[in-house]
Coordinates of C-alpha atoms in Angstrom, one line a residue:
Chain A
M1 CA 0.5 0.1 0.3
T2 CA 1.2 3.0 -0.9
L3 CA 0.8 5.8 1.3
S4 CA 0.3 9.6 -0.2
G5 CA 2.6 12.1 1.2
D6 CA -0.2 13.8 3.2
T7 CA -1.0 10.7 5.3
A8 CA 2.6 12.4 7.4
A9 CA 0.7 14.9 8.5
G10 CA -1.7 12.1 10.5
R11 CA -4.7 10.2 9.0
L12 CA -7.7 11.2 7.5
A13 CA -10.9 11.4 9.2
I14 CA -14.7 11.7 7.3
I15 CA -16.9 12.7 9.3
A16 CA -20.8 10.8 7.8
G17 CA -23.5 12.5 7.0
G18 CA -26.5 11.1 5.1
G19 CA -26.8 10.3 1.6
L20 CA -24.5 8.7 -1.3
L21 CA -21.2 11.2 -0.6
P22 CA -19.2 9.6 2.3
S23 CA -18.9 6.7 0.6
Y24 CA -17.8 7.8 -2.4
V25 CA -15.4 9.4 -0.9
A26 CA -14.3 7.0 1.2
E27 CA -13.9 4.5 -1.7
A28 CA -11.7 7.5 -3.3
A29 CA -9.4 7.8 -0.3
R30 CA -8.6 4.1 -0.4
A31 CA -8.2 4.4 -3.8
A32 CA -5.3 6.9 -3.2
G33 CA -3.4 5.4 -0.8
E34 CA -5.6 6.6 2.6
N35 CA -6.9 4.3 5.4
P36 CA -9.7 7.0 6.7
V37 CA -11.2 6.4 9.8
I38 CA -15.0 7.0 9.7
V39 CA -16.9 9.6 12.0
A40 CA -20.7 8.4 11.7
L41 CA -22.9 11.1 12.6
K42 CA -26.1 9.7 14.9
D43 CA -29.1 9.9 12.8
E44 CA -27.3 11.1 10.0
S45 CA -25.0 8.7 8.3
D46 CA -27.7 6.0 6.6
R47 CA -25.4 2.8 5.8
R48 CA -22.9 0.5 7.7
W49 CA -19.0 1.2 8.3
E50 CA -17.6 -2.3 8.2
G51 CA -14.7 -2.9 6.8
Y52 CA -13.2 0.6 8.2
D53 CA -12.8 1.8 11.2
H54 CA -15.1 3.8 12.4
A55 CA -17.6 5.2 15.5
V56 CA -21.0 6.7 15.8
V57 CA -20.9 10.4 17.2
G58 CA -23.9 12.2 18.3
I59 CA -23.8 15.7 16.2
G60 CA -22.8 18.3 18.4
D61 CA -20.9 16.1 20.5
F62 CA -17.7 18.2 20.4
A63 CA -15.8 15.9 22.8
A64 CA -16.0 13.2 21.5
L65 CA -15.1 14.1 18.2
D66 CA -11.7 15.3 20.1
G67 CA -11.0 12.2 21.7
L68 CA -11.9 9.9 18.4
F69 CA -9.4 12.8 16.4
N70 CA -7.0 12.2 19.1
R71 CA -7.1 8.6 19.6
Y72 CA -6.5 7.7 15.6
G73 CA -4.2 10.3 15.2
V74 CA -6.1 12.6 12.8
G75 CA -4.6 14.9 11.4
R76 CA -6.8 15.6 7.9
V77 CA -10.5 15.8 8.5
V78 CA -13.3 16.0 5.5
M79 CA -16.9 16.3 6.3
S80 CA -19.1 14.6 3.9
G81 CA -23.0 14.1 3.6
S82 CA -26.2 16.2 4.4
V83 CA -26.8 16.9 7.8
R84 CA -30.4 17.9 8.3
R85 CA -30.7 18.0 12.1
R86 CA -29.4 21.1 14.2
P87 CA -28.1 20.0 17.8
E88 CA -30.8 20.6 20.7
W89 CA -29.0 22.7 23.1
R90 CA -28.4 19.7 25.7
E91 CA -27.0 17.5 23.4
V92 CA -23.8 20.5 22.2
R93 CA -20.6 19.1 24.2
P94 CA -18.9 21.1 23.5
T95 CA -14.5 20.8 24.8
L96 CA -12.6 23.1 27.0
R97 CA -11.3 25.4 24.0
I98 CA -14.7 26.0 22.8
L99 CA -16.7 26.8 26.1
M100 CA -13.6 29.9 26.3
K101 CA -16.3 30.7 23.4
V102 CA -19.8 30.2 24.2
P103 CA -22.3 31.7 23.8
A104 CA -21.1 32.9 20.2
A105 CA -20.1 29.7 19.1
I106 CA -23.0 28.3 20.9
R107 CA -25.3 30.3 19.7
T108 CA -24.2 29.9 16.3
L109 CA -24.2 26.2 16.0
L110 CA -28.3 25.6 17.4
S111 CA -29.1 29.0 15.1
G112 CA -26.9 30.1 12.0
G113 CA -27.3 29.2 8.6
D114 CA -25.5 26.1 7.5
D115 CA -22.8 28.0 5.7
T116 CA -22.1 29.9 8.9
V117 CA -22.7 27.3 10.9
L118 CA -20.3 24.9 9.0
Q119 CA -17.9 27.5 9.3
M120 CA -17.9 27.8 13.0
V121 CA -17.7 23.7 12.6
I122 CA -14.2 24.0 10.3
R123 CA -12.6 26.8 12.8
L124 CA -13.5 24.9 16.3
I125 CA -11.3 21.5 14.3
E126 CA -9.0 23.1 13.1
G127 CA -8.2 25.3 15.9
N128 CA -6.9 22.0 17.4
G129 CA -4.2 22.1 15.1
R130 CA -5.8 19.5 12.4
R131 CA -6.3 20.5 8.4
V132 CA -9.9 20.5 6.7
V133 CA -9.9 19.2 3.2
G134 CA -12.2 19.3 1.0
A135 CA -14.2 16.1 -0.8
H136 CA -13.2 17.1 -3.6
E137 CA -10.2 17.0 -2.8
I138 CA -10.4 13.3 -1.7
A139 CA -12.3 12.5 -5.0
P140 CA -12.0 14.9 -7.2
D141 CA -13.9 12.9 -9.6
L142 CA -16.8 13.9 -8.5
L143 CA -16.4 17.5 -9.7
A144 CA -18.7 18.6 -12.4
A145 CA -17.1 20.3 -15.3
V146 CA -18.4 22.9 -17.8
G147 CA -21.0 21.0 -20.8
P148 CA -23.5 18.4 -21.0
L149 CA -22.5 15.1 -18.8
G150 CA -24.9 12.9 -21.1
A151 CA -26.4 13.0 -24.4
V152 CA -28.5 15.5 -24.0
A153 CA -27.4 19.0 -24.4
P154 CA -30.3 22.3 -23.4
G155 CA -31.9 24.1 -26.1
E156 CA -32.6 27.7 -25.8
E157 CA -35.9 27.8 -23.8
D158 CA -33.7 25.4 -21.7
R159 CA -31.0 27.9 -21.6
R160 CA -33.6 30.3 -20.2
D161 CA -35.0 28.6 -17.6
I162 CA -31.3 27.6 -16.7
A163 CA -30.3 31.1 -16.3
R164 CA -33.6 31.8 -14.4
A165 CA -33.0 29.7 -12.4
A166 CA -29.6 30.2 -11.4
E167 CA -29.9 33.7 -10.9
A168 CA -32.7 33.0 -7.9
A169 CA -30.4 30.1 -6.9
E170 CA -26.9 32.8 -6.5
M171 CA -29.5 34.8 -4.4
L172 CA -30.8 32.2 -2.0
G173 CA -27.0 31.5 -1.5
R174 CA -26.0 35.1 -0.1
L175 CA -28.8 34.9 2.3
D176 CA -27.8 31.2 3.0
V177 CA -31.3 29.6 3.1
G178 CA -30.0 26.9 0.2
Q179 CA -28.3 26.3 -3.0
G180 CA -31.6 24.8 -5.9
A181 CA -34.4 26.8 -7.7
V182 CA -37.2 25.6 -10.2
S183 CA -37.2 27.4 -13.6
I184 CA -40.2 26.9 -16.3
G185 CA -41.4 28.4 -18.7
G186 CA -38.6 31.4 -17.9
R187 CA -40.8 31.7 -14.8
V188 CA -39.4 30.5 -10.9
V189 CA -41.8 28.7 -9.6
A190 CA -39.9 26.5 -6.4
M191 CA -36.7 27.8 -4.3
E192 CA -35.6 25.5 -2.0
G193 CA -35.7 25.9 1.3
L194 CA -34.5 23.7 4.4
E195 CA -36.5 21.2 2.9
G196 CA -34.1 19.6 0.2
T197 CA -33.8 19.3 -3.3
D198 CA -35.8 16.3 -3.5
E199 CA -38.8 18.1 -1.6
M200 CA -38.6 20.5 -4.1
L201 CA -38.8 18.6 -7.3
E202 CA -41.9 16.9 -5.4
R203 CA -43.2 19.8 -4.7
V204 CA -43.1 21.1 -9.0
T205 CA -44.2 17.3 -9.4
G206 CA -47.6 18.5 -6.5
L207 CA -47.9 21.7 -8.8
R208 CA -47.7 20.2 -12.6
A209 CA -50.8 17.3 -10.5
A210 CA -52.8 20.0 -9.3
G211 CA -52.9 22.0 -13.1
R212 CA -50.7 24.8 -11.6
I213 CA -48.2 24.4 -14.3
S214 CA -48.4 23.9 -17.9
P215 CA -47.7 20.8 -19.2
R216 CA -46.0 22.0 -22.7
R217 CA -43.2 23.8 -21.0
R218 CA -40.9 22.1 -19.0
G219 CA -38.2 23.5 -16.8
A220 CA -34.7 23.4 -15.1
L221 CA -33.6 22.8 -11.9
V222 CA -30.2 24.8 -11.1
K223 CA -27.8 24.0 -8.1
L224 CA -24.9 26.0 -7.4
C225 CA -22.3 26.6 -4.4
K226 CA -23.4 29.4 -2.1
P227 CA -21.0 32.5 -3.1
Q228 CA -19.5 32.6 -0.1
Q229 CA -19.3 29.4 1.2
D230 CA -16.4 27.4 1.7
I231 CA -15.9 24.5 -0.7
R232 CA -14.6 22.2 1.9
A233 CA -18.0 21.4 3.2
D234 CA -21.4 20.9 1.9
L235 CA -21.0 22.0 -1.8
P236 CA -24.4 21.0 -4.0
A237 CA -24.2 17.2 -4.7
I238 CA -26.2 16.0 -7.6
G239 CA -26.7 11.6 -8.1
A240 CA -28.6 9.6 -10.1
S241 CA -31.7 10.0 -7.7
T242 CA -31.8 13.4 -8.2
V243 CA -32.7 12.7 -12.9
F244 CA -35.5 10.2 -11.6
N245 CA -37.1 13.2 -9.4
A246 CA -36.4 15.8 -11.9
K247 CA -38.2 13.3 -14.8
K248 CA -41.0 13.2 -11.8
A249 CA -41.2 16.8 -12.1
G250 CA -41.5 17.1 -15.7
L251 CA -38.3 18.8 -16.1
A252 CA -35.8 18.9 -19.3
G253 CA -32.8 18.7 -17.1
I254 CA -30.5 19.4 -14.2
A255 CA -27.4 22.4 -14.3
V256 CA -25.1 22.4 -11.4
E257 CA -21.8 24.8 -10.8
A258 CA -19.4 23.2 -12.8
G259 CA -15.7 23.1 -10.4
R260 CA -17.7 23.5 -7.2
S261 CA -20.4 20.8 -7.4
L262 CA -20.3 16.6 -7.0
V263 CA -21.9 14.2 -9.1
L264 CA -22.0 11.7 -7.2
D265 CA -21.8 7.9 -9.4
R266 CA -21.6 9.8 -12.7
A267 CA -22.3 6.3 -14.5
G268 CA -25.2 6.1 -12.9
V269 CA -26.3 9.8 -13.6
I270 CA -25.5 9.6 -17.5
R271 CA -27.0 6.7 -17.7
A272 CA -30.3 7.8 -16.1
A273 CA -30.2 10.8 -17.9
N274 CA -30.0 9.6 -21.3
E275 CA -32.7 6.8 -20.8
A276 CA -35.5 10.2 -19.5
G277 CA -34.2 11.9 -22.1
L278 CA -33.1 14.9 -19.8
F279 CA -30.2 17.0 -19.6
V280 CA -27.4 17.4 -17.0
C281 CA -24.5 19.9 -17.1
G282 CA -21.9 21.9 -15.7
I283 CA -22.3 25.8 -16.0
D284 CA -19.8 28.2 -15.0
R285 CA -21.2 31.6 -13.9
G286 CA -17.4 33.1 -15.3
L287 CA -18.1 32.7 -18.6
P288 CA -20.4 34.3 -21.2
A289 CA -23.7 32.3 -20.9
W290 CA -22.9 30.1 -18.3
G291 CA -20.5 28.1 -20.5
L292 CA -23.8 27.1 -22.4
E293 CA -23.5 28.4 -26.0
Chain B
M1 CA -78.4 54.9 -2.5
T2 CA -75.7 57.9 -3.0
L3 CA -73.9 57.1 -5.9
S4 CA -70.2 58.4 -5.1
G5 CA -68.7 60.6 -7.8
D6 CA -66.8 58.1 -9.6
T7 CA -69.6 56.1 -10.3
A8 CA -69.9 59.1 -13.0
A9 CA -67.3 57.7 -14.5
G10 CA -68.9 54.2 -15.8
R11 CA -69.5 51.2 -12.9
L12 CA -67.0 49.3 -11.2
A13 CA -66.3 45.6 -12.0
I14 CA -64.8 43.0 -9.9
I15 CA -62.9 40.7 -11.5
A16 CA -63.4 37.9 -8.9
G17 CA -60.3 35.6 -8.4
G18 CA -59.9 32.9 -5.2
G19 CA -60.1 33.2 -1.6
L20 CA -62.7 35.6 0.6
L21 CA -61.0 39.0 -1.2
P22 CA -63.6 39.6 -3.9
S23 CA -65.9 39.1 -1.4
Y24 CA -64.5 41.4 1.0
V25 CA -64.4 44.3 -1.7
A26 CA -67.7 43.2 -3.3
E27 CA -69.2 44.5 0.0
A28 CA -67.4 47.0 0.5
A29 CA -68.0 48.5 -2.7
R30 CA -71.6 48.1 -2.1
A31 CA -71.0 50.1 1.4
A32 CA -69.6 52.5 -0.9
G33 CA -72.9 53.4 -2.7
E34 CA -71.2 51.1 -5.8
N35 CA -73.5 48.7 -7.6
P36 CA -70.7 46.3 -8.9
V37 CA -70.3 43.7 -11.3
I38 CA -68.3 40.9 -10.6
V39 CA -66.4 38.7 -13.2
A40 CA -66.0 35.1 -12.0
L41 CA -62.8 33.7 -12.7
K42 CA -63.7 30.3 -14.2
D43 CA -61.9 27.7 -11.9
E44 CA -60.7 30.3 -10.0
S45 CA -63.5 31.8 -8.3
D46 CA -64.9 29.4 -5.5
R47 CA -68.5 31.5 -4.2
R48 CA -71.8 31.7 -6.1
W49 CA -72.3 35.3 -6.7
E50 CA -76.1 35.6 -6.6
G51 CA -77.5 38.7 -5.7
Y52 CA -74.9 40.9 -7.8
D53 CA -74.9 41.4 -11.3
H54 CA -71.8 38.3 -12.3
A55 CA -71.0 36.6 -15.7
V56 CA -68.0 33.7 -15.8
V57 CA -65.5 34.3 -18.0
G58 CA -62.1 32.4 -18.5
I59 CA -59.0 33.2 -17.9
G60 CA -57.0 34.4 -20.9
D61 CA -60.6 34.9 -22.8
F62 CA -60.4 39.0 -22.9
A63 CA -62.4 39.2 -25.8
A64 CA -65.2 37.8 -22.9
L65 CA -63.9 40.2 -20.8
D66 CA -64.4 42.8 -23.2
G67 CA -67.9 42.3 -23.9
L68 CA -68.8 42.2 -20.7
F69 CA -67.6 45.6 -19.7
N70 CA -68.9 47.1 -23.0
R71 CA -72.4 45.7 -21.9
Y72 CA -72.2 47.0 -18.4
G73 CA -70.4 49.9 -18.9
V74 CA -67.8 49.3 -17.1
G75 CA -65.3 52.2 -16.5
R76 CA -63.2 51.5 -13.2
V77 CA -61.8 47.8 -12.4
V78 CA -60.7 45.9 -9.5
M79 CA -59.0 43.0 -9.6
S80 CA -59.1 40.9 -6.6
G81 CA -58.3 37.3 -5.1
S82 CA -55.9 34.4 -6.3
V83 CA -55.1 33.6 -9.6
R84 CA -53.6 29.8 -9.3
R85 CA -53.6 28.6 -13.2
R86 CA -51.9 30.3 -15.9
P87 CA -54.0 30.0 -19.6
E88 CA -53.3 27.6 -22.4
W89 CA -52.1 29.0 -25.9
R90 CA -55.3 27.6 -27.0
E91 CA -57.7 29.4 -24.3
V92 CA -56.1 32.5 -24.8
R93 CA -59.0 34.2 -26.6
P94 CA -57.3 37.9 -27.8
T95 CA -58.8 41.2 -28.9
L96 CA -58.1 42.8 -32.0
R97 CA -56.1 45.4 -29.8
I98 CA -54.3 42.4 -28.2
L99 CA -53.4 40.2 -31.5
M100 CA -52.0 43.7 -32.9
K101 CA -49.5 43.2 -30.0
V102 CA -48.6 39.9 -30.4
P103 CA -46.7 38.0 -29.5
A104 CA -45.0 40.2 -26.8
A105 CA -48.4 40.5 -25.1
I106 CA -49.1 36.3 -24.9
R107 CA -45.9 35.3 -24.3
T108 CA -46.1 37.8 -20.9
L109 CA -49.7 35.6 -20.3
L110 CA -47.5 32.3 -20.2
S111 CA -44.4 32.6 -19.1
G112 CA -44.1 36.2 -17.2
G113 CA -43.3 36.0 -13.7
D114 CA -46.5 37.8 -11.2
D115 CA -46.3 40.9 -11.5
T116 CA -45.1 40.6 -15.5
V117 CA -48.4 39.0 -16.3
L118 CA -50.5 41.8 -14.3
Q119 CA -48.7 44.5 -15.9
M120 CA -49.6 43.2 -18.9
V121 CA -53.2 42.8 -17.5
I122 CA -53.2 45.9 -16.3
R123 CA -52.0 47.5 -20.0
L124 CA -54.7 46.2 -21.5
I125 CA -57.6 46.8 -19.4
E126 CA -56.4 50.3 -19.7
G127 CA -56.0 50.4 -23.1
N128 CA -59.3 50.4 -24.1
G129 CA -60.3 53.7 -22.0
R130 CA -61.0 51.7 -18.4
R131 CA -59.0 52.6 -15.2
V132 CA -58.1 49.8 -13.1
V133 CA -58.1 50.5 -9.6
G134 CA -56.5 48.9 -6.8
A135 CA -59.2 46.9 -3.7
H136 CA -57.8 49.0 -0.9
E137 CA -59.3 52.2 -2.8
I138 CA -62.6 50.4 -2.3
A139 CA -62.4 49.1 0.7
P140 CA -59.3 50.9 2.5
D141 CA -60.3 49.3 5.9
L142 CA -58.5 45.8 4.8
L143 CA -55.1 47.8 4.9
A144 CA -52.7 46.7 7.7
A145 CA -51.4 49.3 9.8
V146 CA -47.9 49.3 11.4
G147 CA -47.7 47.6 15.1
P148 CA -49.5 45.0 16.7
L149 CA -53.1 43.6 15.6
G150 CA -53.8 41.5 17.8
A151 CA -52.9 41.3 22.4
V152 CA -49.6 39.5 21.3
A153 CA -46.9 42.0 19.6
P154 CA -43.8 40.3 18.5
G155 CA -40.5 40.1 21.5
E156 CA -36.9 40.2 20.9
E157 CA -36.1 37.1 19.2
D158 CA -39.7 37.8 16.9
R159 CA -38.0 40.9 15.4
R160 CA -35.2 39.0 14.4
D161 CA -36.5 36.5 13.0
I162 CA -39.2 39.1 11.1
A163 CA -36.4 40.7 10.0
R164 CA -34.6 38.2 8.5
A165 CA -37.6 36.4 7.2
A166 CA -38.1 40.1 5.4
E167 CA -35.1 40.5 3.8
A168 CA -35.6 37.4 2.2
A169 CA -38.9 38.4 1.5
E170 CA -37.8 41.2 -0.2
M171 CA -35.2 39.4 -2.3
L172 CA -37.8 37.0 -3.5
G173 CA -40.2 39.6 -4.8
R174 CA -37.7 41.9 -6.6
L175 CA -37.2 38.3 -8.6
D176 CA -40.4 38.0 -8.7
V177 CA -41.2 34.8 -7.4
G178 CA -43.2 35.2 -4.4
Q179 CA -44.0 37.4 -1.5
G180 CA -44.1 35.0 1.8
A181 CA -41.0 33.5 4.3
V182 CA -40.4 32.0 7.3
S183 CA -37.1 32.4 9.8
I184 CA -36.9 29.8 12.7
G185 CA -34.5 31.0 15.4
G186 CA -32.9 34.3 13.2
R187 CA -32.9 31.3 10.0
V188 CA -35.0 31.0 6.4
V189 CA -36.0 27.6 6.6
A190 CA -39.1 28.3 3.6
M191 CA -39.6 30.6 1.1
E192 CA -42.5 31.0 -1.0
G193 CA -42.9 29.7 -5.1
L194 CA -45.8 29.7 -7.4
E195 CA -47.3 27.1 -4.2
G196 CA -48.0 29.5 -2.0
T197 CA -48.3 31.2 1.7
D198 CA -50.5 28.2 3.2
E199 CA -48.8 25.1 1.1
M200 CA -45.3 26.8 2.8
L201 CA -46.7 27.0 5.9
E202 CA -47.4 23.1 5.9
R203 CA -44.1 22.4 4.7
V204 CA -42.7 24.2 8.5
T205 CA -45.1 21.4 9.9
G206 CA -44.1 19.0 8.4
L207 CA -40.0 20.4 8.8
R208 CA -41.1 20.4 12.2
A209 CA -42.8 16.4 13.0
A210 CA -39.2 15.4 11.2
G211 CA -37.5 16.8 13.3
R212 CA -35.4 18.8 11.9
I213 CA -36.4 22.6 13.3
S214 CA -35.8 22.5 17.1
P215 CA -39.0 22.6 19.2
R216 CA -37.9 25.1 21.2
R217 CA -37.6 27.9 18.3
R218 CA -40.9 29.4 16.9
G219 CA -40.2 31.9 14.4
A220 CA -42.4 33.9 12.1
L221 CA -44.1 34.1 8.6
V222 CA -43.4 37.4 7.0
K223 CA -45.2 38.8 3.7
L224 CA -43.8 41.5 2.0
C225 CA -45.7 43.7 -1.0
K226 CA -42.7 43.2 -4.3
P227 CA -40.7 46.5 -4.4
Q228 CA -42.1 46.6 -7.5
Q229 CA -45.0 45.5 -8.5
D230 CA -48.1 47.4 -9.3
I231 CA -49.7 47.5 -5.5
R232 CA -53.8 47.6 -7.5
A233 CA -52.7 44.1 -8.2
D234 CA -52.0 41.0 -6.3
L235 CA -51.5 42.6 -2.8
P236 CA -50.3 40.4 -0.2
A237 CA -52.9 38.9 2.1
I238 CA -53.7 37.2 5.5
G239 CA -57.1 35.4 7.2
A240 CA -57.7 33.5 9.9
S241 CA -57.1 30.8 8.3
T242 CA -53.2 32.2 7.4
V243 CA -53.4 32.5 11.9
F244 CA -54.0 29.1 12.3
N245 CA -51.6 27.4 9.7
A246 CA -49.4 29.7 11.4
K247 CA -50.3 28.3 14.9
K248 CA -49.7 24.8 13.6
A249 CA -46.4 25.5 12.1
G250 CA -45.4 26.3 15.6
L251 CA -44.6 29.9 14.5
A252 CA -44.9 32.8 17.6
G253 CA -46.2 35.4 14.7
I254 CA -47.2 37.0 11.1
A255 CA -45.9 39.8 9.9
V256 CA -47.2 42.2 7.0
E257 CA -46.3 45.0 5.1
A258 CA -48.3 47.9 6.4
G259 CA -49.5 50.0 3.9
R260 CA -49.2 47.1 1.2
S261 CA -51.2 44.0 2.1
L262 CA -54.6 42.9 3.0
V263 CA -55.8 41.5 6.4
L264 CA -59.3 39.3 5.5
D265 CA -61.7 39.9 8.6
R266 CA -59.6 41.9 10.2
A267 CA -62.3 40.6 13.9
G268 CA -61.7 37.0 12.8
V269 CA -57.7 37.7 12.5
I270 CA -57.5 39.3 16.0
R271 CA -59.7 36.4 17.5
A272 CA -57.8 33.8 16.0
A273 CA -54.3 35.7 17.2
N274 CA -55.8 35.7 20.7
E275 CA -56.9 32.6 21.2
A276 CA -53.4 31.2 19.5
G277 CA -50.9 33.7 21.3
L278 CA -49.9 34.2 18.2
F279 CA -48.8 38.5 17.1
V280 CA -50.0 39.4 13.9
C281 CA -48.6 42.7 12.8
G282 CA -47.5 45.3 10.2
I283 CA -44.4 46.4 9.2
D284 CA -43.0 49.1 7.6
R285 CA -39.7 48.7 5.7
G286 CA -38.8 52.7 5.8
L287 CA -39.1 52.4 9.1
P288 CA -36.4 51.4 11.9
A289 CA -36.2 48.0 12.8
W290 CA -39.2 48.2 10.9
G291 CA -41.7 49.9 13.1
L292 CA -41.5 47.4 15.5
E293 CA -39.2 49.3 18.5

């Protein structure tokens, strides 16, 4: 087994929330010669981690996290996967160092936007001499690139929907509310809050069923990274299930921010998109027409 | 019966969409000495209009609308109530004057944001020499004023939620997406798209049931008029049912924009708010701290 140079700086820990991403990161880490230790977040991580050194830690239990990092000699930390709950006050088990910063740290953990909370968590981890790295640094193949991923490319009307939904998603991100929006026929019909992308797409499916969206208009889902967010945490992600849900919602396709979004199971996403006749593409806010022309 | 001065300029027509507002406007118009003719929008208006001169017209049927206005000698038009559907292409029955402007007018009707569409409808009606007036001009008592409406006033944490949700609602409005947002514990958790306020509140109720929002945090619903919108159409409105739904969603209360939002059945709203222990208040973006301190 070849150890990467970074490994000398301490073992890699993967803090695993929900969804598919932690598995992809763990596999990519092994493929790169790492021996990651998995910290599965209680009530969030939804797979079993047999075959890896692993432990389960409650959200907000920074004391246990610190103990684990010390025991395994962790030098680098990746945060990956979704975290749906915020800790309750009684669940936060601060370390002595955190206590010195109370109440600012605790207040942030309990009530800030996602981005604010992640910044605080990163600072707390790095304050102990460890380094937080992005999932995309461990698994760079997951990053979306500019342009269509499958056989279908967005048409002119789709590009208009992409531009409209991207404008809305960017604004949502600036407010640290969410990362996604849906435009249909040039009109933003849904914006993602705490409920997440899949539930937002279900809402669009419901609006269609109720006859509130023309069946002749297809539309696009756009997911963007929040402009100010630390890309080491919570990059927007899509997988094959996102494609299925977009199809159910009657959309023409999905656009995600190139270089700042993750495509999980790329082969599965392409297969799902081609079978459904949907486009899936990367877009770049720095390029004319989002790099789509 | 005393006729108001304006009546000389032609009879008042009320274009009635869904919900309670059209009834309040019709009653207020009668109380002011008008003899309004009701144009109930097909599949949108949800009450019967016995006792008023009335007719049912399909959405997008401008030819029929023009015919009605001519038959009843209509000089002033109020648009009131919700319109959930957009006309399909085949439903739009343009007048000759509209045809001269095709395709811009038709394209707008089918795909613009609410505000864009309402502007176009107002222009189409006014282009025929009629005047579009706001529901609040006919029924000024419906307008919200600054300050608490019932017995409960927002506390310090509530005011923070009001400010956060108002920031999000303002941005939503600028994008012509929606008028409402919910903040809980200083964090925006839901933004209103095409689904409307009641469905957004249901979403918050669901997020609570799923344990994704702390039961210790209450939060606020804020509805604002879109900054650029014509206040003659589609002012934000709340009624007693909004209070019930906010209560179910676990919120501490509701804030609406003073002078640019309607409170339907004020006595019923106050009763519901007091029984539920919720605040309902008017806020003003032109005042320090939204006029709440």
